[in-house]
């Protein structure tokens, strides 16, 4: 089973993915609205997995919704909350229900979320989860036992191009590719010159790179990310630009900035696609795409 | 030297644990908790004052040399009169000491400390966890620095995305283990060892509770 996302990756077109966050609770209206709005505009949508260690409706449930609504899901799976039995079981379930794209993440510490006293599992980490997927595809589980019916996935991972220091991060990036990553969605990028030099390095590997673009919604939000999110660095000129937006116009300015960056990346063919993170404002993804002159 | 590292429980928690238990015998230890200032002679004396102020009766107190030693029972035997008068033993040692005493005296025990980790003093007044005794040592491949212990997530294939300026995502005062390992392997000219994709960890080094016997053969 080759997923439509995998076909799109292989087609050489400029890929567009975005994020949809499942709700805190079982009111799925807003999530369904976002899926309906975006499913025909993007190549695939990521379903976040208890993002920032905040307990929510599961990514697997969100991915099923996308599938049932006719969209293309990318199931995000972190290693924070499940051991290798649970991860493999969920992968089998996903494949059995037509979910064939997985983004493998180690996961944030539980200490950063809303259940700080919970046990962080980390039985596997991102590169081992990728390797586990490749093992399942060969009809074996991690215990070396035969599977009765094996799954197939398009598997991906993440990288932080602006990590400091970068060298250990790049070793990990190469291990993820060795373990089987076919696509990489990056942490938010704001400095295109730095990203270009990362891409000069990354181009040597057989992997599709989708640049992570976060929608800036205000100057304080940009400063908050600089202070609190590892590997995210919003340059001062961009903070100034959004701070100078007229009252009530910060989001419009943020859309313009995101659109401008995507447009440049696309026009200069810097990488293989874009992963748009509109964090809670997914309904604005079509506006960002329009600002970038991207059509579905 | 390795030490059992402890921190005091809050007075509120100790009061809750001692609710309804009015006659108390206090036990401190002359080893690790003396070094960490959590259960040596001054801390035992201060605890006695707190208990007296809250209306408890302290039947006696002692600071044994090494609470986790099997000989502790012989030292406590000399205090048996005061111990027998007590409803409870308030023990200001690590949990090794608390469990040693509780197995020897068959008496209600309340720990006054939380045992944090087995570590060592790395600078004056600073204690760090070095080894979590996982039973499957991998530091031959990581430049002698343990990521199972020193990485918050115990990752064995390199840093997570939370590392920032060489520090850990949970605490900007904690070094990222994988930055340390990278730097060490770089110095040693052994970065290839970090490039090797490590399989899932073996968590069956020794099932909890750990048990080991010297082979008789």
Short mmCIF file of C-alpha atoms in Angstrom, two decimals:
data_model
loop_
_atom_site.label_atom_id
_atom_site.label_comp_id
_atom_site.label_asym_id
_atom_site.label_seq_id
_atom_site.Cartn_x
_atom_site.Cartn_y
_atom_site.Cartn_z
CA UNK A 1 0.00 0.00 0.00
CA UNK A 2 1.63 3.25 -1.13
CA UNK A 3 0.10 6.27 0.54
CA UNK A 4 -0.94 9.29 -1.48
CA UNK A 5 1.52 11.32 0.58
CA UNK A 6 4.34 8.98 -0.43
CA UNK A 7 3.28 9.33 -4.07
CA UNK A 8 3.34 13.10 -3.71
CA UNK A 9 6.83 12.94 -2.15
CA UNK A 10 8.06 10.83 -5.04
CA UNK A 11 6.41 13.05 -7.66
CA UNK A 12 8.91 15.85 -7.13
CA UNK A 13 6.19 18.47 -6.62
CA UNK A 14 6.48 21.08 -3.84
CA UNK A 15 4.86 19.34 -0.86
CA UNK A 16 2.52 21.07 1.58
CA UNK A 17 1.72 19.59 4.97
CA UNK A 18 0.16 21.18 8.03
CA UNK A 19 -0.72 20.32 11.59
CA UNK A 20 -4.04 19.56 13.20
CA UNK A 21 -4.17 19.28 16.99
CA UNK A 22 -6.79 16.93 18.43
CA UNK A 23 -8.96 18.51 21.14
CA UNK A 24 -8.70 18.42 24.92
CA UNK A 25 -11.88 16.38 25.38
CA UNK A 26 -14.25 14.68 23.00
CA UNK A 27 -15.76 17.69 21.30
CA UNK A 28 -14.37 17.05 17.83
CA UNK A 29 -16.18 19.87 16.05
CA UNK A 30 -13.25 22.26 15.69
CA UNK A 31 -10.89 19.45 14.64
CA UNK A 32 -13.42 18.23 12.08
CA UNK A 33 -13.83 21.79 10.80
CA UNK A 34 -10.06 22.13 10.32
CA UNK A 35 -9.82 18.76 8.58
CA UNK A 36 -12.71 19.61 6.27
CA UNK A 37 -11.17 22.98 5.45
CA UNK A 38 -7.67 21.64 4.76
CA UNK A 39 -7.97 18.08 3.49
CA UNK A 40 -8.12 19.00 -0.19
CA UNK A 41 -5.63 21.87 0.06
CA UNK A 42 -2.59 20.07 1.53
CA UNK A 43 -0.81 16.84 0.65
CA UNK A 44 -1.13 15.55 4.19
CA UNK A 45 -1.87 16.73 7.69
CA UNK A 46 0.01 15.83 10.84
CA UNK A 47 -1.96 14.81 13.90
CA UNK A 48 -0.02 15.90 16.97
CA UNK A 49 0.57 13.40 19.77
CA UNK A 50 -0.04 15.02 23.17
CA UNK A 51 1.98 17.97 21.90
CA UNK A 52 4.22 19.60 24.52
CA UNK A 53 3.27 16.71 26.83
CA UNK A 54 -0.26 18.10 27.21
CA UNK A 55 -2.83 15.28 27.37
CA UNK A 56 -5.37 15.44 24.54
CA UNK A 57 -7.47 13.24 22.28
CA UNK A 58 -4.97 10.80 20.74
CA UNK A 59 -3.19 11.34 17.44
CA UNK A 60 -4.38 7.90 16.33
CA UNK A 61 -8.01 9.02 16.80
CA UNK A 62 -7.33 12.23 14.90
CA UNK A 63 -5.61 10.33 12.08
CA UNK A 64 -8.64 8.03 11.79
CA UNK A 65 -10.90 11.09 11.54
CA UNK A 66 -8.78 12.48 8.71
CA UNK A 67 -8.88 9.14 6.92
CA UNK A 68 -12.64 8.79 7.36
CA UNK A 69 -13.16 12.33 6.09
CA UNK A 70 -11.19 11.58 2.94
CA UNK A 71 -7.93 13.32 3.87
CA UNK A 72 -4.37 12.06 4.14
CA UNK A 73 -3.08 11.77 7.72
CA UNK A 74 0.47 11.73 9.05
CA UNK A 75 0.31 10.00 12.41
CA UNK A 76 2.70 11.63 14.88
CA UNK A 77 4.03 9.12 17.39
CA UNK A 78 6.22 10.04 20.32
CA UNK A 79 8.11 7.55 22.47
CA UNK A 80 7.22 9.40 25.66
CA UNK A 81 3.99 7.64 26.58
CA UNK A 82 4.23 4.08 25.24
CA UNK A 83 6.72 1.24 25.47
CA UNK A 84 7.72 -0.86 22.47
CA UNK A 85 4.73 -3.21 22.80
CA UNK A 86 2.22 -0.36 22.76
CA UNK A 87 4.01 1.49 19.93
CA UNK A 88 4.13 -1.60 17.72
CA UNK A 89 0.51 -2.44 18.50
CA UNK A 90 -0.62 1.07 17.59
CA UNK A 91 1.38 0.89 14.35
CA UNK A 92 -0.37 -2.37 13.43
CA UNK A 93 -3.73 -0.81 14.23
CA UNK A 94 -2.92 2.30 12.18
CA UNK A 95 -1.91 0.26 9.15
CA UNK A 96 -5.01 -1.91 9.43
CA UNK A 97 -7.16 1.23 9.24
CA UNK A 98 -5.42 2.78 6.25
CA UNK A 99 -3.04 5.12 8.09
CA UNK A 100 0.29 4.70 6.32
CA UNK A 101 2.29 7.83 7.15
CA UNK A 102 4.07 8.11 10.49
CA UNK A 103 6.24 10.87 11.94
CA UNK A 104 8.56 9.41 14.58
CA UNK A 105 9.46 11.64 17.51
CA UNK A 106 11.20 11.07 20.81
CA UNK A 107 8.77 13.42 22.56
CA UNK A 108 9.09 16.27 25.03
CA UNK A 109 9.71 15.58 28.69
CA UNK A 110 6.50 15.06 30.68
CA UNK A 111 7.86 17.76 32.97
CA UNK A 112 7.05 20.35 30.30
CA UNK A 113 3.38 19.42 30.10
CA UNK A 114 0.23 19.26 32.21
CA UNK A 115 0.92 15.91 33.92
CA UNK A 116 4.30 16.72 35.37
CA UNK A 117 4.40 13.82 37.84
CA UNK A 118 3.73 11.15 35.17
CA UNK A 119 6.36 8.62 34.17
CA UNK A 120 8.14 9.40 30.89
CA UNK A 121 8.58 6.08 29.09
CA UNK A 122 11.29 6.51 26.40
CA UNK A 123 11.66 2.73 26.04
CA UNK A 124 12.55 3.55 22.42
CA UNK A 125 13.54 6.89 20.89
CA UNK A 126 12.89 8.38 17.46
CA UNK A 127 15.56 6.51 15.46
CA UNK A 128 14.69 3.21 17.12
CA UNK A 129 10.98 3.77 16.37
CA UNK A 130 11.90 4.30 12.71
CA UNK A 131 13.90 1.07 12.77
CA UNK A 132 10.97 -0.70 14.45
CA UNK A 133 8.71 0.37 11.57
CA UNK A 134 11.14 -1.11 9.04
CA UNK A 135 11.27 -4.32 11.09
CA UNK A 136 7.47 -4.63 11.18
CA UNK A 137 7.39 -4.11 7.43
CA UNK A 138 9.63 -7.15 7.06
CA UNK A 139 7.06 -9.24 8.92
CA UNK A 140 8.84 -9.35 12.26
CA UNK A 141 8.28 -7.63 15.58
CA UNK A 142 11.02 -6.27 17.85
CA UNK A 143 11.01 -9.55 19.76
CA UNK A 144 11.97 -11.35 16.55
CA UNK A 145 8.58 -13.01 16.19
CA UNK A 146 6.71 -13.47 12.90
CA UNK A 147 3.73 -11.25 12.13
CA UNK A 148 0.57 -12.57 10.50
CA UNK A 149 0.22 -9.80 7.94
CA UNK A 150 2.77 -7.01 7.92
CA UNK A 151 2.17 -3.24 7.60
CA UNK A 152 3.70 -0.71 5.19
CA UNK A 153 4.49 2.87 6.07
CA UNK A 154 5.96 6.07 4.77
CA UNK A 155 8.04 7.03 7.79
CA UNK A 156 9.53 10.38 8.70
CA UNK A 157 11.27 12.24 11.47
CA UNK A 158 12.26 15.75 12.45
CA UNK A 159 15.43 17.81 12.63
CA UNK A 160 16.28 21.13 14.23
CA UNK A 161 18.40 22.99 11.64
CA UNK A 162 19.19 25.82 14.07
CA UNK A 163 20.13 23.62 17.04
CA UNK A 164 23.10 24.79 19.05
CA UNK A 165 25.46 22.96 18.99
CA UNK A 166 24.43 21.55 15.60
CA UNK A 167 26.96 18.73 15.19
CA UNK A 168 25.41 16.19 17.62
CA UNK A 169 22.00 17.00 16.07
CA UNK A 170 23.31 16.20 12.58
CA UNK A 171 24.71 12.86 13.71
CA UNK A 172 21.23 12.04 15.02
CA UNK A 173 19.70 13.25 11.73
CA UNK A 174 21.94 10.86 9.79
CA UNK A 175 21.03 7.99 12.12
CA UNK A 176 17.34 8.70 11.51
CA UNK A 177 17.89 8.42 7.78
CA UNK A 178 19.92 5.23 8.26
CA UNK A 179 17.06 3.88 10.39
CA UNK A 180 14.60 4.47 7.55
CA UNK A 181 13.31 8.06 7.50
CA UNK A 182 11.95 8.93 4.05
CA UNK A 183 10.94 12.48 4.89
CA UNK A 184 11.98 15.09 7.42
CA UNK A 185 9.82 17.90 8.76
CA UNK A 186 12.02 20.53 10.34
CA UNK A 187 11.63 22.53 13.52
CA UNK A 188 10.50 26.09 12.78
CA UNK A 189 12.89 27.96 10.50
CA UNK A 190 13.04 31.75 10.35
CA UNK A 191 16.57 32.43 9.10
CA UNK A 192 16.62 31.38 5.45
CA UNK A 193 20.37 31.87 5.04
CA UNK A 194 21.07 29.42 7.85
CA UNK A 195 18.48 27.05 6.42
CA UNK A 196 20.12 27.20 3.00
CA UNK A 197 23.45 26.14 4.46
CA UNK A 198 21.69 23.29 6.30
CA UNK A 199 20.13 22.21 2.99
CA UNK A 200 23.50 22.23 1.24
CA UNK A 201 24.52 19.58 3.77
CA UNK A 202 21.18 17.72 3.80
CA UNK A 203 20.92 17.39 0.02
CA UNK A 204 23.49 14.59 0.03
CA UNK A 205 21.00 12.26 1.77
CA UNK A 206 18.16 10.35 0.11
CA UNK A 207 15.41 12.07 2.11
CA UNK A 208 12.75 14.69 1.38
CA UNK A 209 12.98 17.81 3.53
CA UNK A 210 9.88 19.84 4.39
CA UNK A 211 10.75 23.14 6.02
CA UNK A 212 8.82 23.94 9.21
CA UNK A 213 7.11 27.34 9.10
CA UNK A 214 5.37 28.61 12.22
CA UNK A 215 2.76 31.36 11.95
CA UNK A 216 3.89 34.29 14.11
CA UNK A 217 0.84 35.83 15.74
CA UNK A 218 2.42 38.60 17.81
CA UNK A 219 5.77 39.99 18.92
CA UNK A 220 5.37 38.58 22.47
CA UNK A 221 4.66 35.13 20.96
CA UNK A 222 7.91 35.37 18.95
CA UNK A 223 9.88 36.41 22.04
CA UNK A 224 8.26 33.59 24.04
CA UNK A 225 9.42 31.03 21.46
CA UNK A 226 12.94 32.45 21.42
CA UNK A 227 13.10 32.11 25.19
CA UNK A 228 11.35 28.79 25.64
CA UNK A 229 11.60 26.61 22.53
CA UNK A 230 14.90 24.91 21.81
CA UNK A 231 16.25 25.54 18.32
CA UNK A 232 13.72 28.27 17.49
CA UNK A 233 15.27 31.64 16.77
CA UNK A 234 13.07 34.43 15.45
CA UNK A 235 15.46 37.15 14.22
CA UNK A 236 14.97 40.65 15.66
CA UNK A 237 13.98 42.25 12.31
CA UNK A 238 11.00 39.85 12.06
CA UNK A 239 9.98 40.61 15.65
CA UNK A 240 10.20 44.32 14.85
CA UNK A 241 8.17 43.84 11.69
CA UNK A 242 5.31 42.15 13.52
CA UNK A 243 5.53 44.60 16.44
CA UNK A 244 5.05 47.48 14.00
CA UNK A 245 1.83 46.03 12.58
CA UNK A 246 -1.22 48.27 13.14
CA UNK A 247 -3.44 47.41 16.09
CA UNK A 248 -5.30 44.16 15.36
CA UNK A 249 -3.06 43.55 12.36
CA UNK A 250 -0.40 41.33 13.90
CA UNK A 251 -1.88 38.09 12.60
CA UNK A 252 -2.24 39.51 9.10
CA UNK A 253 1.41 40.52 9.30
CA UNK A 254 2.33 37.02 10.53
CA UNK A 255 0.50 35.49 7.56
CA UNK A 256 2.38 37.83 5.24
CA UNK A 257 5.76 36.90 6.80
CA UNK A 258 5.04 33.15 6.61
CA UNK A 259 3.77 33.48 3.04
CA UNK A 260 6.83 35.48 2.02
CA UNK A 261 9.23 32.88 3.47
CA UNK A 262 7.43 29.97 1.82
CA UNK A 263 7.32 31.83 -1.48
CA UNK A 264 11.10 32.36 -1.39
CA UNK A 265 11.81 28.75 -0.43
CA UNK A 266 9.53 27.53 -3.21
CA UNK A 267 10.84 29.93 -5.85
CA UNK A 268 14.48 29.21 -5.05
CA UNK A 269 13.80 25.47 -4.79
CA UNK A 270 15.61 25.37 -1.45
CA UNK A 271 13.92 22.20 -0.19
CA UNK A 272 11.18 19.74 -1.11
CA UNK A 273 8.20 21.28 0.56
CA UNK A 274 6.76 23.10 3.55
CA UNK A 275 5.24 22.00 6.85
CA UNK A 276 2.97 24.78 8.10
CA UNK A 277 2.41 25.00 11.84
CA UNK A 278 -0.37 27.46 12.58
CA UNK A 279 -0.59 26.34 16.24
CA UNK A 280 -4.27 26.63 17.15
CA UNK A 281 -5.09 28.81 14.12
CA UNK A 282 -5.27 26.06 11.51
CA UNK A 283 -8.13 27.87 9.77
CA UNK A 284 -5.50 30.39 8.60
CA UNK A 285 -3.44 27.80 6.67
CA UNK A 286 -5.28 28.56 3.39
CA UNK A 287 -4.49 32.29 3.91
CA UNK A 288 -0.80 31.47 4.43
CA UNK A 289 -0.85 29.34 1.28
CA UNK A 290 -2.48 32.16 -0.65
CA UNK A 291 0.12 34.62 0.65
CA UNK A 292 2.77 32.19 -0.62
CA UNK A 293 1.05 31.90 -4.03
CA UNK A 294 0.64 28.17 -3.42
CA UNK A 295 -2.35 26.38 -4.78
CA UNK A 296 -3.41 22.91 -3.83
CA UNK B 1 32.84 7.95 47.25
CA UNK B 2 29.27 7.08 46.35
CA UNK B 3 26.59 8.40 48.67
CA UNK B 4 22.88 8.08 49.13
CA UNK B 5 21.54 11.55 48.42
CA UNK B 6 18.48 12.72 50.36
CA UNK B 7 16.36 15.78 50.91
CA UNK B 8 14.07 16.57 53.84
CA UNK B 9 10.37 15.87 53.54
CA UNK B 10 8.20 18.90 54.26
CA UNK B 11 7.21 19.44 57.88
CA UNK B 12 3.56 19.19 56.76
CA UNK B 13 4.13 15.70 55.36
CA UNK B 14 6.01 14.59 58.48
CA UNK B 15 3.20 15.95 60.67
CA UNK B 16 0.67 14.03 58.57
CA UNK B 17 2.69 10.81 58.86
CA UNK B 18 3.01 11.31 62.64
CA UNK B 19 -0.69 12.09 63.14
CA UNK B 20 -1.86 10.30 66.27
CA UNK B 21 1.67 9.12 67.10
CA UNK B 22 2.83 11.23 70.02
CA UNK B 23 5.88 9.48 71.49
CA UNK B 24 8.76 9.62 69.06
CA UNK B 25 12.33 8.28 68.94
CA UNK B 26 14.56 9.97 66.33
CA UNK B 27 17.37 8.19 64.45
CA UNK B 28 20.01 9.98 62.35
CA UNK B 29 23.08 8.63 60.57
CA UNK B 30 26.73 9.64 60.63
CA UNK B 31 27.44 8.87 56.98
CA UNK B 32 25.67 10.15 53.83
CA UNK B 33 22.98 12.24 55.53
CA UNK B 34 25.61 13.92 57.69
CA UNK B 35 27.44 14.92 54.51
CA UNK B 36 24.25 16.28 52.93
CA UNK B 37 23.12 17.97 56.18
CA UNK B 38 19.82 16.13 56.15
CA UNK B 39 20.16 13.66 59.05
CA UNK B 40 23.33 14.31 61.04
CA UNK B 41 23.52 15.43 64.67
CA UNK B 42 22.50 19.10 64.05
CA UNK B 43 19.49 18.10 61.94
CA UNK B 44 18.37 15.50 64.51
CA UNK B 45 18.60 18.16 67.26
CA UNK B 46 16.60 20.63 65.12
CA UNK B 47 13.94 18.01 64.41
CA UNK B 48 13.64 17.30 68.13
CA UNK B 49 12.92 21.00 68.75
CA UNK B 50 10.28 21.09 66.03
CA UNK B 51 8.55 18.01 67.44
CA UNK B 52 8.62 19.37 71.01
CA UNK B 53 7.16 22.68 69.83
CA UNK B 54 4.32 20.85 68.13
CA UNK B 55 3.52 19.08 71.39
CA UNK B 56 5.10 15.70 70.68
CA UNK B 57 7.11 13.79 73.26
CA UNK B 58 10.61 12.73 72.18
CA UNK B 59 11.64 9.60 74.10
CA UNK B 60 15.20 9.82 72.81
CA UNK B 61 17.44 10.27 69.81
CA UNK B 62 20.61 8.78 68.37
CA UNK B 63 22.90 9.30 65.41
CA UNK B 64 24.16 5.83 64.44
CA UNK B 65 27.46 5.62 62.51
CA UNK B 66 26.15 3.79 59.43
CA UNK B 67 22.39 3.20 59.49
CA UNK B 68 22.36 0.74 56.58
CA UNK B 69 24.94 -1.52 58.29
CA UNK B 70 23.70 -4.75 59.84
CA UNK B 71 25.48 -3.74 63.08
CA UNK B 72 22.98 -0.89 63.55
CA UNK B 73 20.73 -3.27 65.49
CA UNK B 74 23.42 -3.75 68.14
CA UNK B 75 23.79 0.00 68.63
CA UNK B 76 20.02 0.46 68.83
CA UNK B 77 19.78 -2.37 71.37
CA UNK B 78 21.59 -0.13 73.84
CA UNK B 79 18.77 2.43 73.43
CA UNK B 80 16.01 -0.16 73.62
CA UNK B 81 14.44 1.30 76.77
CA UNK B 82 13.76 4.65 75.08
CA UNK B 83 12.83 3.00 71.80
CA UNK B 84 10.23 0.80 73.46
CA UNK B 85 8.60 3.84 75.01
CA UNK B 86 8.07 5.35 71.58
CA UNK B 87 5.00 4.93 69.32
CA UNK B 88 7.13 5.46 66.24
CA UNK B 89 10.71 5.83 65.01
CA UNK B 90 11.25 9.00 62.98
CA UNK B 91 14.24 8.09 60.83
CA UNK B 92 16.42 10.80 59.32
CA UNK B 93 18.46 8.52 57.06
CA UNK B 94 18.12 7.41 53.48
CA UNK B 95 15.62 4.64 52.71
CA UNK B 96 18.40 2.04 53.03
CA UNK B 97 18.74 3.05 56.69
CA UNK B 98 14.99 3.25 57.25
CA UNK B 99 14.47 -0.27 55.85
CA UNK B 100 17.45 -1.68 57.73
CA UNK B 101 16.04 -0.36 61.02
CA UNK B 102 12.47 -1.42 60.25
CA UNK B 103 13.61 -4.97 59.50
CA UNK B 104 15.64 -5.10 62.72
CA UNK B 105 13.21 -3.57 65.22
CA UNK B 106 9.72 -4.56 64.00
CA UNK B 107 8.56 -1.08 64.98
CA UNK B 108 6.51 1.54 63.14
CA UNK B 109 8.90 3.74 61.14
CA UNK B 110 8.39 7.11 59.46
CA UNK B 111 11.05 8.42 57.05
CA UNK B 112 11.86 12.10 57.52
CA UNK B 113 13.73 12.26 54.20
CA UNK B 114 13.16 11.44 50.56
CA UNK B 115 15.97 9.44 48.97
CA UNK B 116 16.76 11.07 45.62
CA UNK B 117 19.55 9.03 44.07
CA UNK B 118 22.85 7.31 44.63
CA UNK B 119 25.46 9.89 43.69
CA UNK B 120 28.65 11.60 44.63
CA UNK B 121 29.80 15.02 45.71
CA UNK B 122 31.12 16.63 42.54
CA UNK B 123 31.85 20.05 44.05
CA UNK B 124 31.48 21.34 47.61
CA UNK B 125 27.84 21.00 48.54
CA UNK B 126 26.84 19.72 45.10
CA UNK B 127 25.79 16.15 44.48
CA UNK B 128 25.21 14.48 41.12
CA UNK B 129 23.76 11.20 39.97
CA UNK B 130 26.40 9.35 37.97
CA UNK B 131 25.03 5.81 37.53
CA UNK B 132 21.50 4.45 37.81
CA UNK B 133 22.69 0.83 38.05
CA UNK B 134 20.80 -0.27 34.91
CA UNK B 135 22.67 -3.56 34.66
CA UNK B 136 23.67 -3.17 31.01
CA UNK B 137 26.58 -0.73 30.95
CA UNK B 138 27.13 1.03 27.61
CA UNK B 139 29.66 3.69 28.59
CA UNK B 140 32.38 1.87 26.64
CA UNK B 141 30.73 3.37 23.55
CA UNK B 142 29.93 6.82 24.91
CA UNK B 143 33.30 8.08 26.03
CA UNK B 144 32.77 7.02 29.62
CA UNK B 145 29.76 9.32 30.13
CA UNK B 146 26.47 7.55 30.86
CA UNK B 147 23.53 8.79 28.77
CA UNK B 148 21.15 6.41 30.53
CA UNK B 149 21.76 8.45 33.70
CA UNK B 150 22.86 11.85 32.41
CA UNK B 151 20.27 12.23 29.65
CA UNK B 152 16.89 13.07 31.22
CA UNK B 153 15.23 10.67 28.75
CA UNK B 154 17.97 8.02 28.89
CA UNK B 155 18.46 8.25 25.12
CA UNK B 156 21.21 6.11 23.60
CA UNK B 157 21.34 7.43 20.01
CA UNK B 158 22.16 11.11 20.44
CA UNK B 159 20.40 14.24 21.64
CA UNK B 160 16.68 14.96 21.47
CA UNK B 161 15.37 18.16 19.91
CA UNK B 162 15.07 19.79 23.31
CA UNK B 163 18.78 20.37 23.80
CA UNK B 164 19.57 24.08 23.80
CA UNK B 165 22.97 25.77 24.03
CA UNK B 166 24.34 22.47 25.29
CA UNK B 167 21.80 22.32 28.12
CA UNK B 168 18.81 20.08 28.87
CA UNK B 169 15.21 20.97 27.98
CA UNK B 170 14.09 20.46 31.57
CA UNK B 171 16.74 22.62 33.23
CA UNK B 172 19.04 25.19 31.65
CA UNK B 173 21.53 24.47 34.46
CA UNK B 174 21.85 20.81 33.46
CA UNK B 175 24.35 19.88 30.78
CA UNK B 176 22.96 17.97 27.79
CA UNK B 177 24.54 14.53 28.17
CA UNK B 178 24.86 14.16 24.42
CA UNK B 179 26.71 17.46 24.05
CA UNK B 180 29.15 16.21 26.71
CA UNK B 181 29.47 12.83 24.98
CA UNK B 182 29.95 14.47 21.58
CA UNK B 183 32.69 16.73 22.93
CA UNK B 184 34.43 13.85 24.72
CA UNK B 185 34.31 11.51 21.70
CA UNK B 186 35.51 14.36 19.49
CA UNK B 187 38.53 14.88 21.77
CA UNK B 188 39.22 11.17 21.72
CA UNK B 189 38.85 10.92 17.94
CA UNK B 190 36.09 8.34 18.42
CA UNK B 191 33.00 10.05 16.94
CA UNK B 192 32.33 6.91 14.89
CA UNK B 193 31.10 5.31 18.05
CA UNK B 194 28.30 7.94 18.26
CA UNK B 195 27.37 7.34 14.63
CA UNK B 196 26.49 3.70 15.30
CA UNK B 197 22.73 3.18 15.42
CA UNK B 198 22.03 1.55 18.80
CA UNK B 199 19.15 -0.88 19.08
CA UNK B 200 16.48 -0.70 21.77
CA UNK B 201 17.89 -0.84 25.29
CA UNK B 202 17.81 -4.05 27.29
CA UNK B 203 15.79 -3.21 30.38
CA UNK B 204 16.26 -6.72 31.71
CA UNK B 205 19.77 -6.17 33.07
CA UNK B 206 18.45 -7.23 36.44
CA UNK B 207 14.72 -7.29 37.09
CA UNK B 208 13.59 -5.20 40.07
CA UNK B 209 14.17 -5.97 42.88
CA UNK B 210 17.82 -6.57 42.06
CA UNK B 211 19.38 -9.70 43.52
CA UNK B 212 22.88 -11.10 43.06
CA UNK B 213 24.75 -14.00 44.56
CA UNK B 214 28.44 -14.78 44.27
CA UNK B 215 28.79 -17.95 42.26
CA UNK B 216 29.69 -20.92 44.45
CA UNK B 217 31.43 -22.85 41.66
#
